[in-house]
Amino acid sequence: MASQDAVEEARALVEEAKSVVAFTGAGVSTASGIPDFRGEGGLWERFDPSDFRYERFLEDPAGFWELRAVLTRSLGLEDARPNACHQALAQACKEGVVEAVVTQNIDGLHQEAGVSGEDVVEVHGSTRRTRCMGCGERWPIEEALEAVDAGRVPPSCGGCGGVLKPDVVLFGERLPKDVFDRAQALARGSDVMLVAGSSLSVYPAAGLPEITLSQGGDVVIVNGEATGLDARASVVLRGRVETVVPELLG
Ligand code: NAD
């Protein structure tokens, strides 16, 4: 458990900082009922990651979508509600304590907690949308899931008829440049990066806190288990994000 002294130390860093940027991962949403990838009960115990590679999508979009629909539903997004960690971050954004939330999550729960769309940088996209490979138009995921249920695979764009892709970054796919440029600029400009609920193992996103460190900023890590960056962090708070983050920002 995070000691009170360590929480106070982290709080002091946040209070003194000119710019605090939060960087969140799947661990922020487990208390909302969305499984992470690598933890116990994680999605990769049930699915094979290689089925969700970008190349696989390009080679066989119909087969890809049949499995992707099952994975998307396994996330349980319809019932998931923001938890105390999302809420504390949203409140801190409203108060200007946190400048932006850069998230690896694809679940949209930061926005649902009240962080404005502009202040959430979704480096891996959102599973609540699809994007047309032809015209780039975005559509709600529900329409694609209904199409898959009806055997219309791969789902197609209501505008141009092109193939739809989940609007998430698949393994082997590049991160959207404009979004990642913004995330990197925030990491460079922040004097404290607050990392919450990430194993910091999925690159290039996991490299963002290293950018803050390289600029002389501090990194505070709140996570249930050790990460590869703990040794370089100013404060490491071991515990559940939905308890520790509200304590730190409250
Ligand atoms: P990860 O699964 O690699 O790591 C999650 C970390 O959070 C683990 O270290 C785990 O021990 C910790 N954790 C889990 N619950 C916690 C809690 N309540 N309190 C504190 N720590 C907790 O996730 P990642 O680092 O985000 O990287 C994996 C990729 O998974 C991301 O790119 C993301 O796109 C994707 N993903 C997203 C979601 C989502 O949107 N909610 C869910 C699963 C996977």
mmCIF file of N, CA and C in Angstrom, residues 85-182:
data_model
loop_
_atom_site.group_PDB
_atom_site.id
_atom_site.type_symbol
_atom_site.label_atom_id
_atom_site.label_comp_id
_atom_site.label_asym_id
_atom_site.label_seq_id
_atom_site.Cartn_x
_atom_site.Cartn_y
_atom_site.Cartn_z
ATOM 1 N N CYS A 85 -11.337 7.036 -9.801
ATOM 2 C CA CYS A 85 -10.096 7.545 -10.427
ATOM 3 C C CYS A 85 -10.432 8.450 -11.606
ATOM 4 N N HIS A 86 -11.333 7.985 -12.486
ATOM 5 C CA HIS A 86 -11.758 8.842 -13.610
ATOM 6 C C HIS A 86 -12.335 10.157 -13.078
ATOM 7 N N GLN A 87 -13.133 10.044 -12.016
ATOM 8 C CA GLN A 87 -13.802 11.244 -11.500
ATOM 9 C C GLN A 87 -12.809 12.237 -10.901
ATOM 10 N N ALA A 88 -11.819 11.704 -10.168
ATOM 11 C CA ALA A 88 -10.811 12.596 -9.577
ATOM 12 C C ALA A 88 -10.014 13.303 -10.675
ATOM 13 N N LEU A 89 -9.683 12.575 -11.726
ATOM 14 C CA LEU A 89 -8.937 13.195 -12.832
ATOM 15 C C LEU A 89 -9.800 14.241 -13.539
ATOM 16 N N ALA A 90 -11.097 13.940 -13.702
ATOM 17 C CA ALA A 90 -11.992 14.900 -14.371
ATOM 18 C C ALA A 90 -12.111 16.182 -13.540
ATOM 19 N N GLN A 91 -12.245 16.014 -12.230
ATOM 20 C CA GLN A 91 -12.345 17.174 -11.352
ATOM 21 C C GLN A 91 -11.054 18.006 -11.414
ATOM 22 N N ALA A 92 -9.918 17.307 -11.406
ATOM 23 C CA ALA A 92 -8.622 18.005 -11.457
ATOM 24 C C ALA A 92 -8.450 18.752 -12.781
ATOM 25 N N CYS A 93 -9.014 18.214 -13.851
ATOM 26 C CA CYS A 93 -8.959 18.916 -15.150
ATOM 27 C C CYS A 93 -9.818 20.169 -15.087
ATOM 28 N N LYS A 94 -11.013 20.036 -14.508
ATOM 29 C CA LYS A 94 -11.923 21.189 -14.419
ATOM 30 C C LYS A 94 -11.285 22.302 -13.604
ATOM 31 N N GLU A 95 -10.563 21.915 -12.545
ATOM 32 C CA GLU A 95 -9.939 22.908 -11.667
ATOM 33 C C GLU A 95 -8.630 23.440 -12.248
ATOM 34 N N GLY A 96 -8.203 22.875 -13.363
ATOM 35 C CA GLY A 96 -6.947 23.317 -13.982
ATOM 36 C C GLY A 96 -5.704 22.743 -13.317
ATOM 37 N N VAL A 97 -5.893 21.808 -12.399
ATOM 38 C CA VAL A 97 -4.742 21.178 -11.732
ATOM 39 C C VAL A 97 -4.055 20.221 -12.695
ATOM 40 N N VAL A 98 -4.863 19.523 -13.475
ATOM 41 C CA VAL A 98 -4.336 18.633 -14.517
ATOM 42 C C VAL A 98 -4.671 19.257 -15.868
ATOM 43 N N GLU A 99 -3.631 19.393 -16.703
ATOM 44 C CA GLU A 99 -3.825 20.086 -17.984
ATOM 45 C C GLU A 99 -4.539 19.203 -19.006
ATOM 46 N N ALA A 100 -4.169 17.937 -19.035
ATOM 47 C CA ALA A 100 -4.768 17.029 -20.025
ATOM 48 C C ALA A 100 -4.589 15.598 -19.555
ATOM 49 N N VAL A 101 -5.430 14.720 -20.084
ATOM 50 C CA VAL A 101 -5.289 13.286 -19.805
ATOM 51 C C VAL A 101 -4.899 12.612 -21.116
ATOM 52 N N VAL A 102 -3.692 12.087 -21.139
ATOM 53 C CA VAL A 102 -3.258 11.289 -22.284
ATOM 54 C C VAL A 102 -3.572 9.846 -21.899
ATOM 55 N N THR A 103 -4.348 9.167 -22.718
ATOM 56 C CA THR A 103 -4.745 7.818 -22.319
ATOM 57 C C THR A 103 -4.455 6.787 -23.391
ATOM 58 N N GLN A 104 -4.050 5.608 -22.900
ATOM 59 C CA GLN A 104 -3.898 4.457 -23.797
ATOM 60 C C GLN A 104 -5.230 3.730 -23.913
ATOM 61 N N ASN A 105 -6.187 4.129 -23.086
ATOM 62 C CA ASN A 105 -7.461 3.413 -23.050
ATOM 63 C C ASN A 105 -8.323 3.780 -24.247
ATOM 64 N N ILE A 106 -9.154 2.822 -24.586
ATOM 65 C CA ILE A 106 -9.995 2.966 -25.778
ATOM 66 C C ILE A 106 -11.470 2.950 -25.380
ATOM 67 N N ASP A 107 -11.728 3.182 -24.073
ATOM 68 C CA ASP A 107 -13.086 2.966 -23.559
ATOM 69 C C ASP A 107 -13.923 4.231 -23.403
ATOM 70 N N GLY A 108 -13.350 5.395 -23.588
ATOM 71 C CA GLY A 108 -14.125 6.651 -23.523
ATOM 72 C C GLY A 108 -14.562 7.055 -22.125
ATOM 73 N N LEU A 109 -14.046 6.387 -21.076
ATOM 74 C CA LEU A 109 -14.559 6.678 -19.729
ATOM 75 C C LEU A 109 -14.036 8.001 -19.156
ATOM 76 N N HIS A 110 -12.905 8.491 -19.630
ATOM 77 C CA HIS A 110 -12.461 9.814 -19.146
ATOM 78 C C HIS A 110 -13.458 10.890 -19.591
ATOM 79 N N GLN A 111 -13.898 10.804 -20.851
ATOM 80 C CA GLN A 111 -14.883 11.777 -21.341
ATOM 81 C C GLN A 111 -16.201 11.615 -20.579
ATOM 82 N N GLU A 112 -16.589 10.356 -20.354
ATOM 83 C CA GLU A 112 -17.858 10.136 -19.649
ATOM 84 C C GLU A 112 -17.796 10.691 -18.225
ATOM 85 N N ALA A 113 -16.592 10.728 -17.649
ATOM 86 C CA ALA A 113 -16.442 11.281 -16.291
ATOM 87 C C ALA A 113 -16.472 12.803 -16.315
ATOM 88 N N GLY A 114 -16.375 13.394 -17.512
ATOM 89 C CA GLY A 114 -16.493 14.846 -17.594
ATOM 90 C C GLY A 114 -15.263 15.581 -18.089
ATOM 91 N N VAL A 115 -14.228 14.857 -18.507
ATOM 92 C CA VAL A 115 -13.082 15.555 -19.110
ATOM 93 C C VAL A 115 -13.502 15.953 -20.523
ATOM 94 N N SER A 116 -13.260 17.210 -20.883
ATOM 95 C CA SER A 116 -13.728 17.642 -22.205
ATOM 96 C C SER A 116 -12.935 16.902 -23.287
ATOM 97 N N GLY A 117 -13.601 16.681 -24.406
ATOM 98 C CA GLY A 117 -12.977 15.942 -25.510
ATOM 99 C C GLY A 117 -11.602 16.485 -25.868
ATOM 100 N N GLU A 118 -11.452 17.822 -25.791
ATOM 101 C CA GLU A 118 -10.158 18.445 -26.152
ATOM 102 C C GLU A 118 -9.053 18.065 -25.176
ATOM 103 N N ASP A 119 -9.447 17.800 -23.938
ATOM 104 C CA ASP A 119 -8.433 17.529 -22.911
ATOM 105 C C ASP A 119 -8.086 16.052 -22.776
ATOM 106 N N VAL A 120 -8.725 15.202 -23.582
ATOM 107 C CA VAL A 120 -8.372 13.777 -23.575
ATOM 108 C C VAL A 120 -7.650 13.463 -24.881
ATOM 109 N N VAL A 121 -6.466 12.918 -24.763
ATOM 110 C CA VAL A 121 -5.697 12.549 -25.952
ATOM 111 C C VAL A 121 -5.662 11.025 -26.006
ATOM 112 N N GLU A 122 -6.429 10.462 -26.933
ATOM 113 C CA GLU A 122 -6.567 8.998 -27.021
ATOM 114 C C GLU A 122 -5.524 8.457 -27.985
ATOM 115 N N VAL A 123 -4.358 8.105 -27.453
ATOM 116 C CA VAL A 123 -3.269 7.718 -28.355
ATOM 117 C C VAL A 123 -3.528 6.390 -29.067
ATOM 118 N N HIS A 124 -4.414 5.570 -28.511
ATOM 119 C CA HIS A 124 -4.744 4.299 -29.173
ATOM 120 C C HIS A 124 -6.158 4.293 -29.746
ATOM 121 N N GLY A 125 -6.774 5.480 -29.842
ATOM 122 C CA GLY A 125 -8.091 5.587 -30.448
ATOM 123 C C GLY A 125 -9.206 5.221 -29.490
ATOM 124 N N SER A 126 -10.369 4.896 -30.050
ATOM 125 C CA SER A 126 -11.539 4.571 -29.226
ATOM 126 C C SER A 126 -12.306 3.408 -29.834
ATOM 127 N N THR A 127 -12.659 2.471 -28.979
ATOM 128 C CA THR A 127 -13.422 1.309 -29.452
ATOM 129 C C THR A 127 -14.899 1.632 -29.559
ATOM 130 N N ARG A 128 -15.263 2.866 -29.218
ATOM 131 C CA ARG A 128 -16.673 3.266 -29.361
ATOM 132 C C ARG A 128 -16.996 3.699 -30.790
ATOM 133 N N ARG A 129 -15.950 3.767 -31.636
ATOM 134 C CA ARG A 129 -16.153 4.233 -33.018
ATOM 135 C C ARG A 129 -15.515 3.265 -34.010
ATOM 136 N N THR A 130 -15.963 3.399 -35.276
ATOM 137 C CA THR A 130 -15.229 2.767 -36.371
ATOM 138 C C THR A 130 -14.808 3.892 -37.320
ATOM 139 N N ARG A 131 -13.881 3.568 -38.214
ATOM 140 C CA ARG A 131 -13.462 4.556 -39.207
ATOM 141 C C ARG A 131 -13.408 3.865 -40.563
ATOM 142 N N CYS A 132 -13.898 4.580 -41.573
ATOM 143 C CA CYS A 132 -13.925 3.996 -42.916
ATOM 144 C C CYS A 132 -12.531 4.051 -43.535
ATOM 145 N N MET A 133 -12.084 2.916 -44.057
ATOM 146 C CA MET A 133 -10.776 2.847 -44.708
ATOM 147 C C MET A 133 -10.781 3.629 -46.025
ATOM 148 N N GLY A 134 -11.992 3.855 -46.573
ATOM 149 C CA GLY A 134 -12.072 4.575 -47.840
ATOM 150 C C GLY A 134 -12.106 6.078 -47.647
ATOM 151 N N CYS A 135 -13.149 6.560 -46.949
ATOM 152 C CA CYS A 135 -13.358 8.012 -46.878
ATOM 153 C C CYS A 135 -12.978 8.617 -45.526
ATOM 154 N N GLY A 136 -12.665 7.776 -44.539
ATOM 155 C CA GLY A 136 -12.235 8.308 -43.235
ATOM 156 C C GLY A 136 -13.379 8.674 -42.306
ATOM 157 N N GLU A 137 -14.624 8.555 -42.767
ATOM 158 C CA GLU A 137 -15.784 8.884 -41.922
ATOM 159 C C GLU A 137 -15.840 7.969 -40.697
ATOM 160 N N ARG A 138 -16.243 8.567 -39.553
ATOM 161 C CA ARG A 138 -16.352 7.764 -38.328
ATOM 162 C C ARG A 138 -17.815 7.431 -38.034
ATOM 163 N N TRP A 139 -18.040 6.218 -37.476
ATOM 164 C CA TRP A 139 -19.386 5.727 -37.192
ATOM 165 C C TRP A 139 -19.405 5.113 -35.794
ATOM 166 N N PRO A 140 -20.598 5.072 -35.146
ATOM 167 C CA PRO A 140 -20.665 4.415 -33.834
ATOM 168 C C PRO A 140 -20.409 2.916 -33.959
ATOM 169 N N ILE A 141 -19.715 2.353 -32.973
ATOM 170 C CA ILE A 141 -19.367 0.926 -33.004
ATOM 171 C C ILE A 141 -20.612 0.043 -33.070
ATOM 172 N N GLU A 142 -21.719 0.508 -32.432
ATOM 173 C CA GLU A 142 -22.920 -0.339 -32.367
ATOM 174 C C GLU A 142 -23.380 -0.750 -33.772
ATOM 175 N N GLU A 143 -23.266 0.184 -34.725
ATOM 176 C CA GLU A 143 -23.729 -0.134 -36.084
ATOM 177 C C GLU A 143 -22.905 -1.268 -36.681
ATOM 178 N N ALA A 144 -21.589 -1.245 -36.407
ATOM 179 C CA ALA A 144 -20.723 -2.304 -36.943
ATOM 180 C C ALA A 144 -21.042 -3.637 -36.271
ATOM 181 N N LEU A 145 -21.286 -3.587 -34.954
ATOM 182 C CA LEU A 145 -21.581 -4.837 -34.242
ATOM 183 C C LEU A 145 -22.899 -5.438 -34.738
ATOM 184 N N GLU A 146 -23.874 -4.569 -35.009
ATOM 185 C CA GLU A 146 -25.154 -5.069 -35.546
ATOM 186 C C GLU A 146 -24.947 -5.709 -36.922
ATOM 187 N N ALA A 147 -24.104 -5.081 -37.730
ATOM 188 C CA ALA A 147 -23.834 -5.633 -39.067
ATOM 189 C C ALA A 147 -23.186 -7.018 -38.945
ATOM 190 N N VAL A 148 -22.232 -7.149 -38.011
ATOM 191 C CA VAL A 148 -21.566 -8.450 -37.827
ATOM 192 C C VAL A 148 -22.602 -9.488 -37.388
ATOM 193 N N ASP A 149 -23.480 -9.096 -36.446
ATOM 194 C CA ASP A 149 -24.530 -10.022 -35.972
ATOM 195 C C ASP A 149 -25.399 -10.502 -37.144
ATOM 196 N N ALA A 150 -25.627 -9.601 -38.084
ATOM 197 C CA ALA A 150 -26.503 -9.932 -39.218
ATOM 198 C C ALA A 150 -25.732 -10.630 -40.345
ATOM 199 N N GLY A 151 -24.436 -10.895 -40.079
ATOM 200 C CA GLY A 151 -23.638 -11.613 -41.083
ATOM 201 C C GLY A 151 -23.093 -10.712 -42.179
ATOM 202 N N ARG A 152 -23.219 -9.400 -42.003
ATOM 203 C CA ARG A 152 -22.663 -8.479 -43.009
ATOM 204 C C ARG A 152 -21.230 -8.135 -42.614
ATOM 205 N N VAL A 153 -20.317 -9.048 -42.957
ATOM 206 C CA VAL A 153 -18.920 -8.830 -42.599
ATOM 207 C C VAL A 153 -18.050 -8.727 -43.854
ATOM 208 N N PRO A 154 -17.066 -7.846 -43.870
ATOM 209 C CA PRO A 154 -16.845 -6.828 -42.850
ATOM 210 C C PRO A 154 -17.916 -5.749 -42.946
ATOM 211 N N PRO A 155 -18.199 -5.046 -41.837
ATOM 212 C CA PRO A 155 -19.169 -3.955 -41.915
ATOM 213 C C PRO A 155 -18.677 -2.866 -42.859
ATOM 214 N N SER A 156 -19.626 -2.200 -43.508
ATOM 215 C CA SER A 156 -19.201 -1.204 -44.500
ATOM 216 C C SER A 156 -19.759 0.179 -44.179
ATOM 217 N N CYS A 157 -19.108 1.160 -44.757
ATOM 218 C CA CYS A 157 -19.400 2.575 -44.509
ATOM 219 C C CYS A 157 -20.762 2.948 -45.106
ATOM 220 N N GLY A 158 -21.589 3.622 -44.294
ATOM 221 C CA GLY A 158 -22.896 4.072 -44.772
ATOM 222 C C GLY A 158 -22.777 5.186 -45.806
ATOM 223 N N GLY A 159 -21.594 5.775 -45.908
ATOM 224 C CA GLY A 159 -21.384 6.854 -46.881
ATOM 225 C C GLY A 159 -20.873 6.314 -48.204
ATOM 226 N N CYS A 160 -19.653 5.749 -48.196
ATOM 227 C CA CYS A 160 -19.013 5.371 -49.463
ATOM 228 C C CYS A 160 -18.977 3.861 -49.700
ATOM 229 N N GLY A 161 -19.401 3.074 -48.698
ATOM 230 C CA GLY A 161 -19.392 1.617 -48.888
ATOM 231 C C GLY A 161 -18.050 0.972 -48.588
ATOM 232 N N GLY A 162 -17.063 1.779 -48.169
ATOM 233 C CA GLY A 162 -15.733 1.234 -47.859
ATOM 234 C C GLY A 162 -15.764 0.333 -46.620
ATOM 235 N N VAL A 163 -14.658 -0.384 -46.415
ATOM 236 C CA VAL A 163 -14.565 -1.288 -45.262
ATOM 237 C C VAL A 163 -14.333 -0.469 -43.994
ATOM 238 N N LEU A 164 -15.092 -0.809 -42.938
ATOM 239 C CA LEU A 164 -14.888 -0.128 -41.654
ATOM 240 C C LEU A 164 -13.835 -0.860 -40.835
ATOM 241 N N LYS A 165 -13.076 -0.072 -40.083
ATOM 242 C CA LYS A 165 -12.073 -0.618 -39.158
ATOM 243 C C LYS A 165 -12.389 -0.053 -37.778
ATOM 244 N N PRO A 166 -12.221 -0.843 -36.719
ATOM 245 C CA PRO A 166 -12.382 -0.216 -35.395
ATOM 246 C C PRO A 166 -11.447 0.997 -35.331
ATOM 247 N N ASP A 167 -11.892 2.091 -34.726
ATOM 248 C CA ASP A 167 -11.057 3.309 -34.709
ATOM 249 C C ASP A 167 -10.040 3.235 -33.570
ATOM 250 N N VAL A 168 -9.360 2.106 -33.514
ATOM 251 C CA VAL A 168 -8.310 1.901 -32.506
ATOM 252 C C VAL A 168 -7.029 1.559 -33.238
ATOM 253 N N VAL A 169 -5.919 1.749 -32.555
ATOM 254 C CA VAL A 169 -4.627 1.385 -33.138
ATOM 255 C C VAL A 169 -4.420 -0.113 -32.900
ATOM 256 N N LEU A 170 -4.344 -0.854 -34.001
ATOM 257 C CA LEU A 170 -4.145 -2.306 -33.881
ATOM 258 C C LEU A 170 -2.648 -2.595 -33.745
ATOM 259 N N PHE A 171 -2.313 -3.782 -33.256
ATOM 260 C CA PHE A 171 -0.900 -4.167 -33.200
ATOM 261 C C PHE A 171 -0.327 -4.096 -34.613
ATOM 262 N N GLY A 172 0.830 -3.500 -34.722
ATOM 263 C CA GLY A 172 1.478 -3.406 -36.028
ATOM 264 C C GLY A 172 1.016 -2.198 -36.828
ATOM 265 N N GLU A 173 0.159 -1.376 -36.234
ATOM 266 C CA GLU A 173 -0.325 -0.185 -36.937
ATOM 267 C C GLU A 173 0.314 1.058 -36.309
ATOM 268 N N ARG A 174 0.568 2.051 -37.126
ATOM 269 C CA ARG A 174 1.153 3.285 -36.598
ATOM 270 C C ARG A 174 0.156 4.067 -35.773
ATOM 271 N N LEU A 175 0.651 4.792 -34.793
ATOM 272 C CA LEU A 175 -0.238 5.692 -34.049
ATOM 273 C C LEU A 175 -0.571 6.889 -34.934
ATOM 274 N N PRO A 176 -1.800 7.436 -34.823
ATOM 275 C CA PRO A 176 -2.131 8.619 -35.639
ATOM 276 C C PRO A 176 -1.168 9.758 -35.300
ATOM 277 N N LYS A 177 -0.538 10.310 -36.352
ATOM 278 C CA LYS A 177 0.574 11.242 -36.126
ATOM 279 C C LYS A 177 0.148 12.486 -35.352
ATOM 280 N N ASP A 178 -0.986 13.076 -35.747
ATOM 281 C CA ASP A 178 -1.392 14.324 -35.093
ATOM 282 C C ASP A 178 -1.654 14.092 -33.597
ATOM 283 N N VAL A 179 -2.278 12.966 -33.289
ATOM 284 C CA VAL A 179 -2.612 12.675 -31.891
ATOM 285 C C VAL A 179 -1.320 12.414 -31.096
ATOM 286 N N PHE A 180 -0.425 11.631 -31.675
ATOM 287 C CA PHE A 180 0.789 11.304 -30.926
ATOM 288 C C PHE A 180 1.717 12.525 -30.808
ATOM 289 N N ASP A 181 1.711 13.378 -31.833
ATOM 290 C CA ASP A 181 2.496 14.630 -31.741
ATOM 291 C C ASP A 181 2.016 15.450 -30.546
ATOM 292 N N ARG A 182 0.695 15.509 -30.390
ATOM 293 C CA ARG A 182 0.141 16.297 -29.270
ATOM 294 C C ARG A 182 0.533 15.661 -27.931
#
